[in-house]
Amino acid sequence: MTTDLSTVIRPIASAHGLPNAHYTDPDVFAEERAALLFDEWAGLAVAADVPEPGDAKPVEFLGVPLLLLRGRDNLVRVFHNICRHRGMILVSEPRKIEGAIRCPYHSWCYAHDGRLVATPHVGGPGMNTHVGIDRDTLGLVEVPSHIWRDVIFVNLNGNAAPFEDVHADLLNRWREFDSPHYHGGADSRFTLKVNTNWKLAVENYCESYHLPWVHPGLNSYSRLEDHYHIEAPGCYSGQGTHVYRQIRGDDGTVFPDFPGLSRKWDAGAEYVALYPNVLFGAQRDHAFAIILEPVALDRTVEHVHLYYATPETDDALRAQNTAQWKQVFEEDVFVVEGMQKGRHTPGFDGGRFSPAMDGPTHLFHAWVAGKIATHRQQGLAAE
């Protein structure tokens, strides 16, 4: 590996962006898979995907088959979606599991909490137990998970510090929004399939510099000069605005506000990239989460979910809100896809940052570079 990361861990005025290899090299993509997405708390899905006890949904994260399951105790758990017997996929499509999770291969069965509860004929015909099969140690492998603002975060390698410790700063910053967030339903979710590396979606979301040219409609009332940077080195970065404008229906209808908010949020809103791959929006009357799924080196699926302060909201206004945000996020597609193509230029050295405007993106690059450097040092130490 020849990528030199020392050039990106510099003050913003003298820093280059991440080298091209971080967007075009399969070996670096594999490194980032381990160091950024498996070692850290990565966004996987939302709890609204499994709303009722017994609901199960298989998902794949960077090739790893996982299973979301809301148990009879109403807790959402994430398991490796394979049988402990021969590694067969247990659940192949979203469905309700009324009884046990049954492997379709040899009918080993698991309870909703992952316990192995049945092993038919494991000791021979008619013999459902065997001294060599210890059910207590052969339950489904649960992945460490944490739910915040309905997003299910997972730590695939199981070695991260507790989510509440890692992200204490943002949890405290948005403590006012600790009231329930209700998913808007089928018309409040959509996906965008984008031909770009997932990091470019993070980098673009972090900054407001591009608003006048990429989002002229949004910039018409929330101008570049109305925004401020949000910078928490090593954790998150983004932007905020002082002039958030509530969406209104033709009859003046607005969404109910989240309860107990301070005056800051009357006309304020914040948009934060929580490293590595979740983009959050916080406003007085609704919120959103975008989970970036890195499908391949140059392909990303953006899973967008909108939330409200009450379980019931005006149907027409909710549809209008979804359409408005979809337009905004679609306006970014040509930018991140264009930058991805640009990263194949041999002479490009990562570019330069505006010292005044690119601070949030520079922080993300520094986080990536630091995590990769640590990962490589650990690999050398292991050798």
mmCIF file of C-alpha atoms in Angstrom:
data_model
loop_
_atom_site.group_PDB
_atom_site.id
_atom_site.type_symbol
_atom_site.label_atom_id
_atom_site.label_comp_id
_atom_site.label_asym_id
_atom_site.label_seq_id
_atom_site.Cartn_x
_atom_site.Cartn_y
_atom_site.Cartn_z
ATOM 1 C CA MET A 1 0.000 0.000 0.000
ATOM 2 C CA THR A 2 1.593 3.269 -1.110
ATOM 3 C CA THR A 3 -1.073 5.800 -0.137
ATOM 4 C CA ASP A 4 0.500 8.518 2.023
ATOM 5 C CA LEU A 5 -2.024 9.755 4.572
ATOM 6 C CA SER A 6 0.283 12.208 6.293
ATOM 7 C CA THR A 7 -0.693 14.956 3.857
ATOM 8 C CA VAL A 8 -4.348 14.963 4.935
ATOM 9 C CA ILE A 9 -3.831 15.229 8.692
ATOM 10 C CA ARG A 10 -2.812 18.867 8.472
ATOM 11 C CA PRO A 11 -4.373 22.235 9.227
ATOM 12 C CA ILE A 12 -7.038 22.995 6.673
ATOM 13 C CA ALA A 13 -5.099 25.833 5.023
ATOM 14 C CA SER A 14 -2.335 23.453 3.921
ATOM 15 C CA ALA A 15 -4.232 20.184 3.637
ATOM 16 C CA HIS A 16 -4.938 18.094 0.585
ATOM 17 C CA GLY A 17 -8.097 16.013 0.349
ATOM 18 C CA LEU A 18 -8.008 12.235 0.575
ATOM 19 C CA PRO A 19 -5.912 10.614 -2.165
ATOM 20 C CA ASN A 20 -7.640 9.133 -5.217
ATOM 21 C CA ALA A 21 -7.078 5.609 -3.938
ATOM 22 C CA HIS A 22 -9.733 6.152 -1.275
ATOM 23 C CA TYR A 23 -12.329 6.328 -4.039
ATOM 24 C CA THR A 24 -10.909 4.061 -6.741
ATOM 25 C CA ASP A 25 -8.722 1.334 -5.196
ATOM 26 C CA PRO A 26 -10.417 -1.944 -4.132
ATOM 27 C CA ASP A 27 -7.667 -2.597 -1.582
ATOM 28 C CA VAL A 28 -8.306 0.703 0.160
ATOM 29 C CA PHE A 29 -12.053 0.054 0.026
ATOM 30 C CA ALA A 30 -11.401 -3.228 1.845
ATOM 31 C CA GLU A 31 -9.327 -1.377 4.448
ATOM 32 C CA GLU A 32 -12.107 1.143 4.983
ATOM 33 C CA ARG A 33 -14.636 -1.666 5.267
ATOM 34 C CA ALA A 34 -12.750 -2.945 8.306
ATOM 35 C CA ALA A 35 -11.442 0.281 9.851
ATOM 36 C CA LEU A 36 -14.355 2.663 9.251
ATOM 37 C CA LEU A 37 -17.473 0.543 8.920
ATOM 38 C CA PHE A 38 -16.852 -2.649 10.920
ATOM 39 C CA ASP A 39 -14.743 -1.209 13.745
ATOM 40 C CA GLU A 40 -17.060 1.768 14.327
ATOM 41 C CA TRP A 41 -20.792 2.238 15.023
ATOM 42 C CA ALA A 42 -22.204 2.177 11.479
ATOM 43 C CA GLY A 43 -25.802 2.843 10.489
ATOM 44 C CA LEU A 44 -27.557 -0.277 9.231
ATOM 45 C CA ALA A 45 -31.332 0.282 9.075
ATOM 46 C CA VAL A 46 -34.186 1.793 11.095
ATOM 47 C CA ALA A 47 -36.311 0.251 13.818
ATOM 48 C CA ALA A 48 -39.384 1.192 11.773
ATOM 49 C CA ASP A 49 -38.345 -1.609 9.392
ATOM 50 C CA VAL A 50 -39.539 -4.103 12.033
ATOM 51 C CA PRO A 51 -42.421 -2.268 13.735
ATOM 52 C CA GLU A 52 -44.185 -5.165 15.508
ATOM 53 C CA PRO A 53 -43.065 -8.147 17.611
ATOM 54 C CA GLY A 54 -42.132 -11.033 15.354
ATOM 55 C CA ASP A 55 -41.233 -8.805 12.400
ATOM 56 C CA ALA A 56 -38.019 -9.927 10.755
ATOM 57 C CA LYS A 57 -36.054 -8.324 7.945
ATOM 58 C CA PRO A 58 -32.877 -9.688 6.348
ATOM 59 C CA VAL A 59 -30.315 -7.065 5.357
ATOM 60 C CA GLU A 60 -26.868 -7.288 3.867
ATOM 61 C CA PHE A 61 -24.124 -4.932 4.969
ATOM 62 C CA LEU A 62 -20.980 -4.999 2.828
ATOM 63 C CA GLY A 63 -21.556 -8.647 2.022
ATOM 64 C CA VAL A 64 -22.398 -9.730 5.578
ATOM 65 C CA PRO A 65 -25.897 -11.259 5.902
ATOM 66 C CA LEU A 66 -27.697 -9.858 8.950
ATOM 67 C CA LEU A 67 -31.176 -10.218 10.407
ATOM 68 C CA LEU A 68 -33.241 -7.533 12.116
ATOM 69 C CA LEU A 69 -35.778 -9.042 14.497
ATOM 70 C CA ARG A 70 -38.173 -7.407 16.916
ATOM 71 C CA GLY A 71 -38.689 -9.984 19.641
ATOM 72 C CA ARG A 72 -41.715 -10.755 21.759
ATOM 73 C CA ASP A 73 -40.202 -8.458 24.399
ATOM 74 C CA ASN A 74 -40.430 -5.630 21.792
ATOM 75 C CA LEU A 75 -36.637 -5.296 21.665
ATOM 76 C CA VAL A 76 -34.966 -5.014 18.271
ATOM 77 C CA ARG A 77 -31.931 -7.250 17.911
ATOM 78 C CA VAL A 78 -29.472 -7.796 15.072
ATOM 79 C CA PHE A 79 -28.177 -11.300 14.426
ATOM 80 C CA HIS A 80 -25.907 -12.861 11.876
ATOM 81 C CA ASN A 81 -28.480 -14.331 9.502
ATOM 82 C CA ILE A 82 -26.998 -17.820 9.412
ATOM 83 C CA CYS A 83 -27.679 -21.121 11.130
ATOM 84 C CA ARG A 84 -24.983 -22.282 13.536
ATOM 85 C CA HIS A 85 -25.136 -25.765 11.991
ATOM 86 C CA ARG A 86 -23.965 -25.286 8.395
ATOM 87 C CA GLY A 87 -24.118 -21.540 7.843
ATOM 88 C CA MET A 88 -27.364 -21.612 5.875
ATOM 89 C CA ILE A 89 -29.245 -18.312 5.453
ATOM 90 C CA LEU A 90 -32.168 -18.392 7.885
ATOM 91 C CA VAL A 91 -34.519 -15.686 6.602
ATOM 92 C CA SER A 92 -34.434 -14.714 2.945
ATOM 93 C CA GLU A 93 -37.207 -12.097 2.801
ATOM 94 C CA PRO A 94 -39.040 -9.803 5.239
ATOM 95 C CA ARG A 95 -41.776 -11.663 7.120
ATOM 96 C CA LYS A 96 -43.551 -12.213 10.422
ATOM 97 C CA ILE A 97 -42.081 -14.984 12.577
ATOM 98 C CA GLU A 98 -44.830 -16.218 14.884
ATOM 99 C CA GLY A 99 -42.999 -19.167 16.386
ATOM 100 C CA ALA A 100 -39.323 -20.037 16.158
ATOM 101 C CA ILE A 101 -36.816 -19.067 13.501
ATOM 102 C CA ARG A 102 -36.452 -22.316 11.586
ATOM 103 C CA CYS A 103 -33.515 -23.093 9.352
ATOM 104 C CA PRO A 104 -34.871 -24.346 5.990
ATOM 105 C CA TYR A 105 -31.955 -26.771 5.619
ATOM 106 C CA HIS A 106 -32.086 -29.116 8.660
ATOM 107 C CA SER A 107 -34.787 -27.391 10.759
ATOM 108 C CA TRP A 108 -32.623 -26.221 13.618
ATOM 109 C CA CYS A 109 -34.819 -23.671 15.421
ATOM 110 C CA TYR A 110 -34.053 -20.485 17.323
ATOM 111 C CA ALA A 111 -36.105 -18.371 19.701
ATOM 112 C CA HIS A 112 -36.667 -14.650 19.108
ATOM 113 C CA ASP A 113 -33.828 -13.867 21.506
ATOM 114 C CA GLY A 114 -31.449 -16.102 19.532
ATOM 115 C CA ARG A 115 -31.434 -19.194 21.762
ATOM 116 C CA LEU A 116 -31.126 -22.552 19.995
ATOM 117 C CA VAL A 117 -34.297 -24.399 21.016
ATOM 118 C CA ALA A 118 -34.585 -27.387 18.683
ATOM 119 C CA THR A 119 -32.152 -29.677 16.841
ATOM 120 C CA PRO A 120 -34.279 -32.410 15.229
ATOM 121 C CA HIS A 121 -32.554 -35.763 14.593
ATOM 122 C CA VAL A 122 -29.171 -34.280 15.554
ATOM 123 C CA GLY A 123 -28.305 -37.481 17.420
ATOM 124 C CA GLY A 124 -29.725 -39.772 14.735
ATOM 125 C CA PRO A 125 -33.282 -40.570 13.578
ATOM 126 C CA GLY A 126 -35.685 -39.652 16.363
ATOM 127 C CA MET A 127 -32.863 -38.422 18.601
ATOM 128 C CA ASN A 128 -33.175 -34.646 18.955
ATOM 129 C CA THR A 129 -30.239 -34.127 21.303
ATOM 130 C CA HIS A 130 -26.602 -35.198 21.376
ATOM 131 C CA VAL A 131 -23.947 -34.837 24.048
ATOM 132 C CA GLY A 132 -21.707 -33.104 21.505
ATOM 133 C CA ILE A 133 -24.255 -30.395 20.704
ATOM 134 C CA ASP A 134 -24.479 -27.825 23.496
ATOM 135 C CA ARG A 135 -27.512 -25.720 22.690
ATOM 136 C CA ASP A 136 -26.542 -23.132 25.292
ATOM 137 C CA THR A 137 -23.452 -22.191 23.284
ATOM 138 C CA LEU A 138 -24.928 -22.492 19.777
ATOM 139 C CA GLY A 139 -27.479 -19.716 19.720
ATOM 140 C CA LEU A 140 -27.531 -17.108 16.981
ATOM 141 C CA VAL A 141 -24.604 -14.712 17.067
ATOM 142 C CA GLU A 142 -25.917 -11.295 18.065
ATOM 143 C CA VAL A 143 -24.261 -8.177 16.690
ATOM 144 C CA PRO A 144 -23.755 -5.280 19.136
ATOM 145 C CA SER A 145 -26.391 -2.690 18.270
ATOM 146 C CA HIS A 146 -27.797 0.595 19.517
ATOM 147 C CA ILE A 147 -30.859 2.565 18.437
ATOM 148 C CA TRP A 148 -30.806 6.370 18.387
ATOM 149 C CA ARG A 149 -33.374 8.535 16.607
ATOM 150 C CA ASP A 150 -34.749 5.204 15.292
ATOM 151 C CA VAL A 151 -31.512 4.402 13.427
ATOM 152 C CA ILE A 152 -30.062 0.984 14.210
ATOM 153 C CA PHE A 153 -26.299 1.287 14.604
ATOM 154 C CA VAL A 154 -24.137 -1.836 14.631
ATOM 155 C CA ASN A 155 -20.556 -2.544 15.538
ATOM 156 C CA LEU A 156 -19.721 -5.584 13.414
ATOM 157 C CA ASN A 157 -16.331 -6.232 14.983
ATOM 158 C CA GLY A 158 -17.676 -5.746 18.485
ATOM 159 C CA ASN A 159 -14.707 -3.738 19.711
ATOM 160 C CA ALA A 160 -16.031 -0.153 19.793
ATOM 161 C CA ALA A 161 -16.678 1.686 23.034
ATOM 162 C CA PRO A 162 -20.376 2.009 23.998
ATOM 163 C CA PHE A 163 -22.386 4.156 21.576
ATOM 164 C CA GLU A 164 -23.396 6.548 24.365
ATOM 165 C CA ASP A 165 -19.717 7.198 25.127
ATOM 166 C CA VAL A 166 -18.521 7.486 21.540
ATOM 167 C CA HIS A 167 -21.260 9.946 20.585
ATOM 168 C CA ALA A 168 -21.916 11.644 23.914
ATOM 169 C CA ASP A 169 -21.256 15.079 22.423
ATOM 170 C CA LEU A 170 -23.992 14.892 19.780
ATOM 171 C CA LEU A 171 -26.415 13.167 22.140
ATOM 172 C CA ASN A 172 -25.985 16.090 24.493
ATOM 173 C CA ARG A 173 -26.169 18.707 21.716
ATOM 174 C CA TRP A 174 -29.548 17.378 20.580
ATOM 175 C CA ARG A 175 -30.821 16.426 24.044
ATOM 176 C CA GLU A 176 -33.895 18.614 23.446
ATOM 177 C CA PHE A 177 -35.034 16.150 20.781
ATOM 178 C CA ASP A 178 -35.157 13.145 23.101
ATOM 179 C CA SER A 179 -38.946 12.926 22.707
ATOM 180 C CA PRO A 180 -40.360 10.141 20.476
ATOM 181 C CA HIS A 181 -39.752 10.337 16.733
ATOM 182 C CA TYR A 182 -42.510 8.703 14.668
ATOM 183 C CA HIS A 183 -41.689 7.377 11.214
ATOM 184 C CA GLY A 184 -44.020 8.895 8.641
ATOM 185 C CA GLY A 185 -44.731 5.528 7.021
ATOM 186 C CA ALA A 186 -44.485 4.246 3.476
ATOM 187 C CA ASP A 187 -44.671 7.705 1.916
ATOM 188 C CA SER A 188 -41.865 8.981 4.163
ATOM 189 C CA ARG A 189 -39.093 6.750 2.940
ATOM 190 C CA PHE A 190 -37.262 6.522 -0.357
ATOM 191 C CA THR A 191 -33.913 5.382 -1.731
ATOM 192 C CA LEU A 192 -31.472 6.968 -4.132
ATOM 193 C CA LYS A 193 -29.029 4.749 -6.001
ATOM 194 C CA VAL A 194 -25.928 6.787 -6.683
ATOM 195 C CA ASN A 195 -22.821 5.898 -8.691
ATOM 196 C CA THR A 196 -20.323 7.207 -6.196
ATOM 197 C CA ASN A 197 -18.180 6.214 -3.269
ATOM 198 C CA TRP A 198 -20.108 6.582 -0.005
ATOM 199 C CA LYS A 199 -17.614 9.055 1.445
ATOM 200 C CA LEU A 200 -18.361 11.646 -1.228
ATOM 201 C CA ALA A 201 -21.992 11.675 -0.084
ATOM 202 C CA VAL A 202 -20.773 12.421 3.457
ATOM 203 C CA GLU A 203 -18.387 15.120 2.259
ATOM 204 C CA ASN A 204 -21.044 16.896 0.222
ATOM 205 C CA TYR A 205 -23.616 16.770 3.012
ATOM 206 C CA CYS A 206 -21.207 18.244 5.554
ATOM 207 C CA GLU A 207 -20.863 21.643 3.952
ATOM 208 C CA SER A 208 -23.103 24.523 2.899
ATOM 209 C CA TYR A 209 -20.591 25.972 0.426
ATOM 210 C CA HIS A 210 -22.393 24.442 -2.566
ATOM 211 C CA LEU A 211 -25.880 25.744 -1.746
ATOM 212 C CA PRO A 212 -26.055 28.752 -4.116
ATOM 213 C CA TRP A 213 -25.234 26.698 -7.182
ATOM 214 C CA VAL A 214 -26.594 23.205 -6.450
ATOM 215 C CA HIS A 215 -29.690 24.100 -4.394
ATOM 216 C CA PRO A 216 -30.922 27.459 -5.743
ATOM 217 C CA GLY A 217 -34.448 26.890 -4.409
ATOM 218 C CA LEU A 218 -33.248 26.177 -0.890
ATOM 219 C CA ASN A 219 -30.717 28.994 -1.095
ATOM 220 C CA SER A 220 -33.448 31.471 -2.008
ATOM 221 C CA TYR A 221 -34.596 31.574 1.617
ATOM 222 C CA SER A 222 -31.779 29.839 3.533
ATOM 223 C CA ARG A 223 -28.791 31.606 2.043
ATOM 224 C CA LEU A 224 -25.157 30.691 2.341
ATOM 225 C CA GLU A 225 -24.621 33.558 4.804
ATOM 226 C CA ASP A 226 -27.427 32.197 7.017
ATOM 227 C CA HIS A 227 -25.487 29.001 7.711
ATOM 228 C CA TYR A 228 -22.823 28.075 10.259
ATOM 229 C CA HIS A 229 -20.389 25.200 10.648
ATOM 230 C CA ILE A 230 -20.831 22.347 13.122
ATOM 231 C CA GLU A 231 -17.487 20.787 13.950
ATOM 232 C CA ALA A 232 -16.741 18.042 16.469
ATOM 233 C CA PRO A 233 -13.345 16.533 15.530
ATOM 234 C CA GLY A 234 -13.325 12.750 15.540
ATOM 235 C CA CYS A 235 -17.104 12.375 15.838
ATOM 236 C CA TYR A 236 -19.294 14.435 13.489
ATOM 237 C CA SER A 237 -19.491 17.583 11.412
ATOM 238 C CA GLY A 238 -22.058 19.466 9.408
ATOM 239 C CA GLN A 239 -23.926 22.720 9.085
ATOM 240 C CA GLY A 240 -26.758 24.649 10.652
ATOM 241 C CA THR A 241 -29.068 27.447 9.551
ATOM 242 C CA HIS A 242 -30.599 30.364 11.416
ATOM 243 C CA VAL A 243 -33.548 30.694 9.023
ATOM 244 C CA TYR A 244 -35.324 27.343 8.855
ATOM 245 C CA ARG A 245 -38.740 27.768 7.254
ATOM 246 C CA GLN A 246 -41.537 25.345 8.124
ATOM 247 C CA ILE A 247 -43.331 23.715 5.242
ATOM 248 C CA ARG A 248 -46.980 24.758 4.973
ATOM 249 C CA GLY A 249 -49.954 23.296 3.181
ATOM 250 C CA ASP A 250 -52.251 25.337 0.951
ATOM 251 C CA ASP A 251 -54.516 25.921 3.950
ATOM 252 C CA GLY A 252 -51.645 26.976 6.222
ATOM 253 C CA THR A 253 -51.312 23.576 7.896
ATOM 254 C CA VAL A 254 -47.949 22.856 9.555
ATOM 255 C CA PHE A 255 -46.580 19.820 11.344
ATOM 256 C CA PRO A 256 -46.716 19.785 15.172
ATOM 257 C CA ASP A 257 -43.439 20.743 16.842
ATOM 258 C CA PHE A 258 -41.375 18.379 18.947
ATOM 259 C CA PRO A 259 -42.198 19.208 22.574
ATOM 260 C CA GLY A 260 -40.030 21.207 24.925
ATOM 261 C CA LEU A 261 -37.720 22.864 22.401
ATOM 262 C CA SER A 262 -35.877 26.064 23.212
ATOM 263 C CA ARG A 263 -36.260 29.257 21.184
ATOM 264 C CA LYS A 264 -33.124 28.333 19.240
ATOM 265 C CA TRP A 265 -35.209 25.973 17.141
ATOM 266 C CA ASP A 266 -37.968 28.452 16.246
ATOM 267 C CA ALA A 267 -36.021 29.316 13.105
ATOM 268 C CA GLY A 268 -32.982 27.097 13.478
ATOM 269 C CA ALA A 269 -32.107 23.686 12.030
ATOM 270 C CA GLU A 270 -29.014 21.500 12.000
ATOM 271 C CA TYR A 271 -27.696 18.915 9.541
ATOM 272 C CA VAL A 272 -24.971 16.600 10.795
ATOM 273 C CA ALA A 273 -22.965 13.721 9.359
ATOM 274 C CA LEU A 274 -22.404 11.254 12.192
ATOM 275 C CA TYR A 275 -19.308 9.307 11.195
ATOM 276 C CA PRO A 276 -19.091 7.030 9.419
ATOM 277 C CA ASN A 277 -22.292 6.791 7.370
ATOM 278 C CA VAL A 278 -25.433 8.418 8.812
ATOM 279 C CA LEU A 279 -26.684 11.882 7.861
ATOM 280 C CA PHE A 280 -29.164 13.500 10.247
ATOM 281 C CA GLY A 281 -31.461 16.485 9.993
ATOM 282 C CA ALA A 282 -33.020 18.132 13.071
ATOM 283 C CA GLN A 283 -35.794 20.713 12.755
ATOM 284 C CA ARG A 284 -38.594 21.902 15.036
ATOM 285 C CA ASP A 285 -41.367 19.969 13.291
ATOM 286 C CA HIS A 286 -39.749 16.967 11.617
ATOM 287 C CA ALA A 287 -36.475 15.109 11.326
ATOM 288 C CA PHE A 288 -34.768 12.824 8.863
ATOM 289 C CA ALA A 289 -32.052 10.213 8.747
ATOM 290 C CA ILE A 290 -30.110 9.096 5.683
ATOM 291 C CA ILE A 291 -28.268 5.797 5.992
ATOM 292 C CA LEU A 292 -25.540 5.437 3.393
ATOM 293 C CA GLU A 293 -25.148 1.837 2.263
ATOM 294 C CA PRO A 294 -21.776 1.264 0.559
ATOM 295 C CA VAL A 295 -22.762 -1.323 -2.032
ATOM 296 C CA ALA A 296 -19.437 -1.214 -3.852
ATOM 297 C CA LEU A 297 -16.384 0.980 -4.294
ATOM 298 C CA ASP A 298 -18.297 3.329 -6.609
ATOM 299 C CA ARG A 299 -21.945 2.588 -5.751
ATOM 300 C CA THR A 300 -23.963 3.802 -2.793
ATOM 301 C CA VAL A 301 -27.622 3.479 -1.837
ATOM 302 C CA GLU A 302 -29.014 6.345 0.221
ATOM 303 C CA HIS A 303 -31.874 5.199 2.454
ATOM 304 C CA VAL A 304 -33.903 8.268 3.449
ATOM 305 C CA HIS A 305 -36.434 8.238 6.329
ATOM 306 C CA LEU A 306 -38.575 11.117 7.624
ATOM 307 C CA TYR A 307 -39.908 11.434 11.177
ATOM 308 C CA TYR A 308 -42.507 13.526 13.000
ATOM 309 C CA ALA A 309 -43.421 14.543 16.533
ATOM 310 C CA THR A 310 -46.794 12.770 16.473
ATOM 311 C CA PRO A 311 -47.868 9.362 15.137
ATOM 312 C CA GLU A 312 -50.521 10.931 12.901
ATOM 313 C CA THR A 313 -49.814 13.819 10.517
ATOM 314 C CA ASP A 314 -51.573 15.422 7.568
ATOM 315 C CA ASP A 315 -51.284 13.065 4.580
ATOM 316 C CA ALA A 316 -50.987 15.745 1.920
ATOM 317 C CA LEU A 317 -48.454 17.778 3.870
ATOM 318 C CA ARG A 318 -46.384 14.690 4.609
ATOM 319 C CA ALA A 319 -46.292 13.778 0.906
ATOM 320 C CA GLN A 320 -45.359 17.361 0.048
ATOM 321 C CA ASN A 321 -42.526 17.277 2.571
ATOM 322 C CA THR A 322 -41.157 14.009 1.210
ATOM 323 C CA ALA A 323 -41.245 15.342 -2.343
ATOM 324 C CA GLN A 324 -39.453 18.522 -1.304
ATOM 325 C CA TRP A 325 -36.613 16.697 0.424
ATOM 326 C CA LYS A 326 -36.313 14.187 -2.397
ATOM 327 C CA GLN A 327 -35.811 17.043 -4.833
ATOM 328 C CA VAL A 328 -33.101 18.555 -2.633
ATOM 329 C CA PHE A 329 -31.229 15.269 -2.253
ATOM 330 C CA GLU A 330 -31.554 14.447 -5.948
ATOM 331 C CA GLU A 331 -29.946 17.788 -6.778
ATOM 332 C CA ASP A 332 -26.752 16.486 -5.143
ATOM 333 C CA VAL A 333 -26.513 13.356 -7.283
ATOM 334 C CA PHE A 334 -24.698 14.895 -10.255
ATOM 335 C CA VAL A 335 -22.168 16.457 -7.862
ATOM 336 C CA VAL A 336 -21.142 13.290 -6.025
ATOM 337 C CA GLU A 337 -21.172 11.255 -9.235
ATOM 338 C CA GLY A 338 -19.069 13.925 -10.944
ATOM 339 C CA MET A 339 -16.520 13.916 -8.150
ATOM 340 C CA GLN A 340 -16.346 10.123 -8.322
ATOM 341 C CA LYS A 341 -15.468 10.307 -12.028
ATOM 342 C CA GLY A 342 -12.949 13.021 -11.260
ATOM 343 C CA ARG A 343 -11.115 10.794 -8.794
ATOM 344 C CA HIS A 344 -9.882 8.703 -11.744
ATOM 345 C CA THR A 345 -7.691 11.604 -12.894
ATOM 346 C CA PRO A 346 -4.084 10.462 -12.282
ATOM 347 C CA GLY A 347 -2.724 13.895 -11.470
ATOM 348 C CA PHE A 348 -5.401 14.864 -8.950
ATOM 349 C CA ASP A 349 -3.825 15.179 -5.506
ATOM 350 C CA GLY A 350 -6.995 15.300 -3.409
ATOM 351 C CA GLY A 351 -7.689 18.961 -4.081
ATOM 352 C CA ARG A 352 -7.622 21.921 -1.705
ATOM 353 C CA PHE A 353 -10.007 23.104 0.988
ATOM 354 C CA SER A 354 -11.409 26.557 1.441
ATOM 355 C CA PRO A 355 -10.106 27.471 4.900
ATOM 356 C CA ALA A 356 -13.325 29.419 5.501
ATOM 357 C CA MET A 357 -15.911 27.066 3.999
ATOM 358 C CA ASP A 358 -14.658 23.467 4.018
ATOM 359 C CA GLY A 359 -13.967 22.871 7.702
ATOM 360 C CA PRO A 360 -16.657 20.195 8.182
ATOM 361 C CA THR A 361 -15.432 18.168 5.196
ATOM 362 C CA HIS A 362 -11.807 18.508 6.254
ATOM 363 C CA LEU A 363 -12.733 17.077 9.660
ATOM 364 C CA PHE A 364 -14.285 14.024 8.003
ATOM 365 C CA HIS A 365 -11.150 13.496 5.893
ATOM 366 C CA ALA A 366 -8.979 13.786 9.010
ATOM 367 C CA TRP A 367 -11.171 11.205 10.777
ATOM 368 C CA VAL A 368 -10.877 8.775 7.836
ATOM 369 C CA ALA A 369 -7.126 9.292 7.606
ATOM 370 C CA GLY A 370 -6.632 8.797 11.323
ATOM 371 C CA LYS A 371 -8.673 5.594 11.440
ATOM 372 C CA ILE A 372 -6.850 4.149 8.433
ATOM 373 C CA ALA A 373 -3.451 5.075 9.858
ATOM 374 C CA THR A 374 -4.315 3.344 13.141
ATOM 375 C CA HIS A 375 -5.617 0.292 11.285
ATOM 376 C CA ARG A 376 -2.387 0.000 9.312
ATOM 377 C CA GLN A 377 -0.248 0.409 12.403
ATOM 378 C CA GLN A 378 -2.181 -2.362 14.133
ATOM 379 C CA GLY A 379 -1.646 -4.575 11.106
ATOM 380 C CA LEU A 380 2.102 -3.959 11.184
ATOM 381 C CA ALA A 381 2.209 -4.652 14.927
ATOM 382 C CA ALA A 382 0.382 -7.928 14.404
ATOM 383 C CA GLU A 383 2.996 -8.992 11.855
#
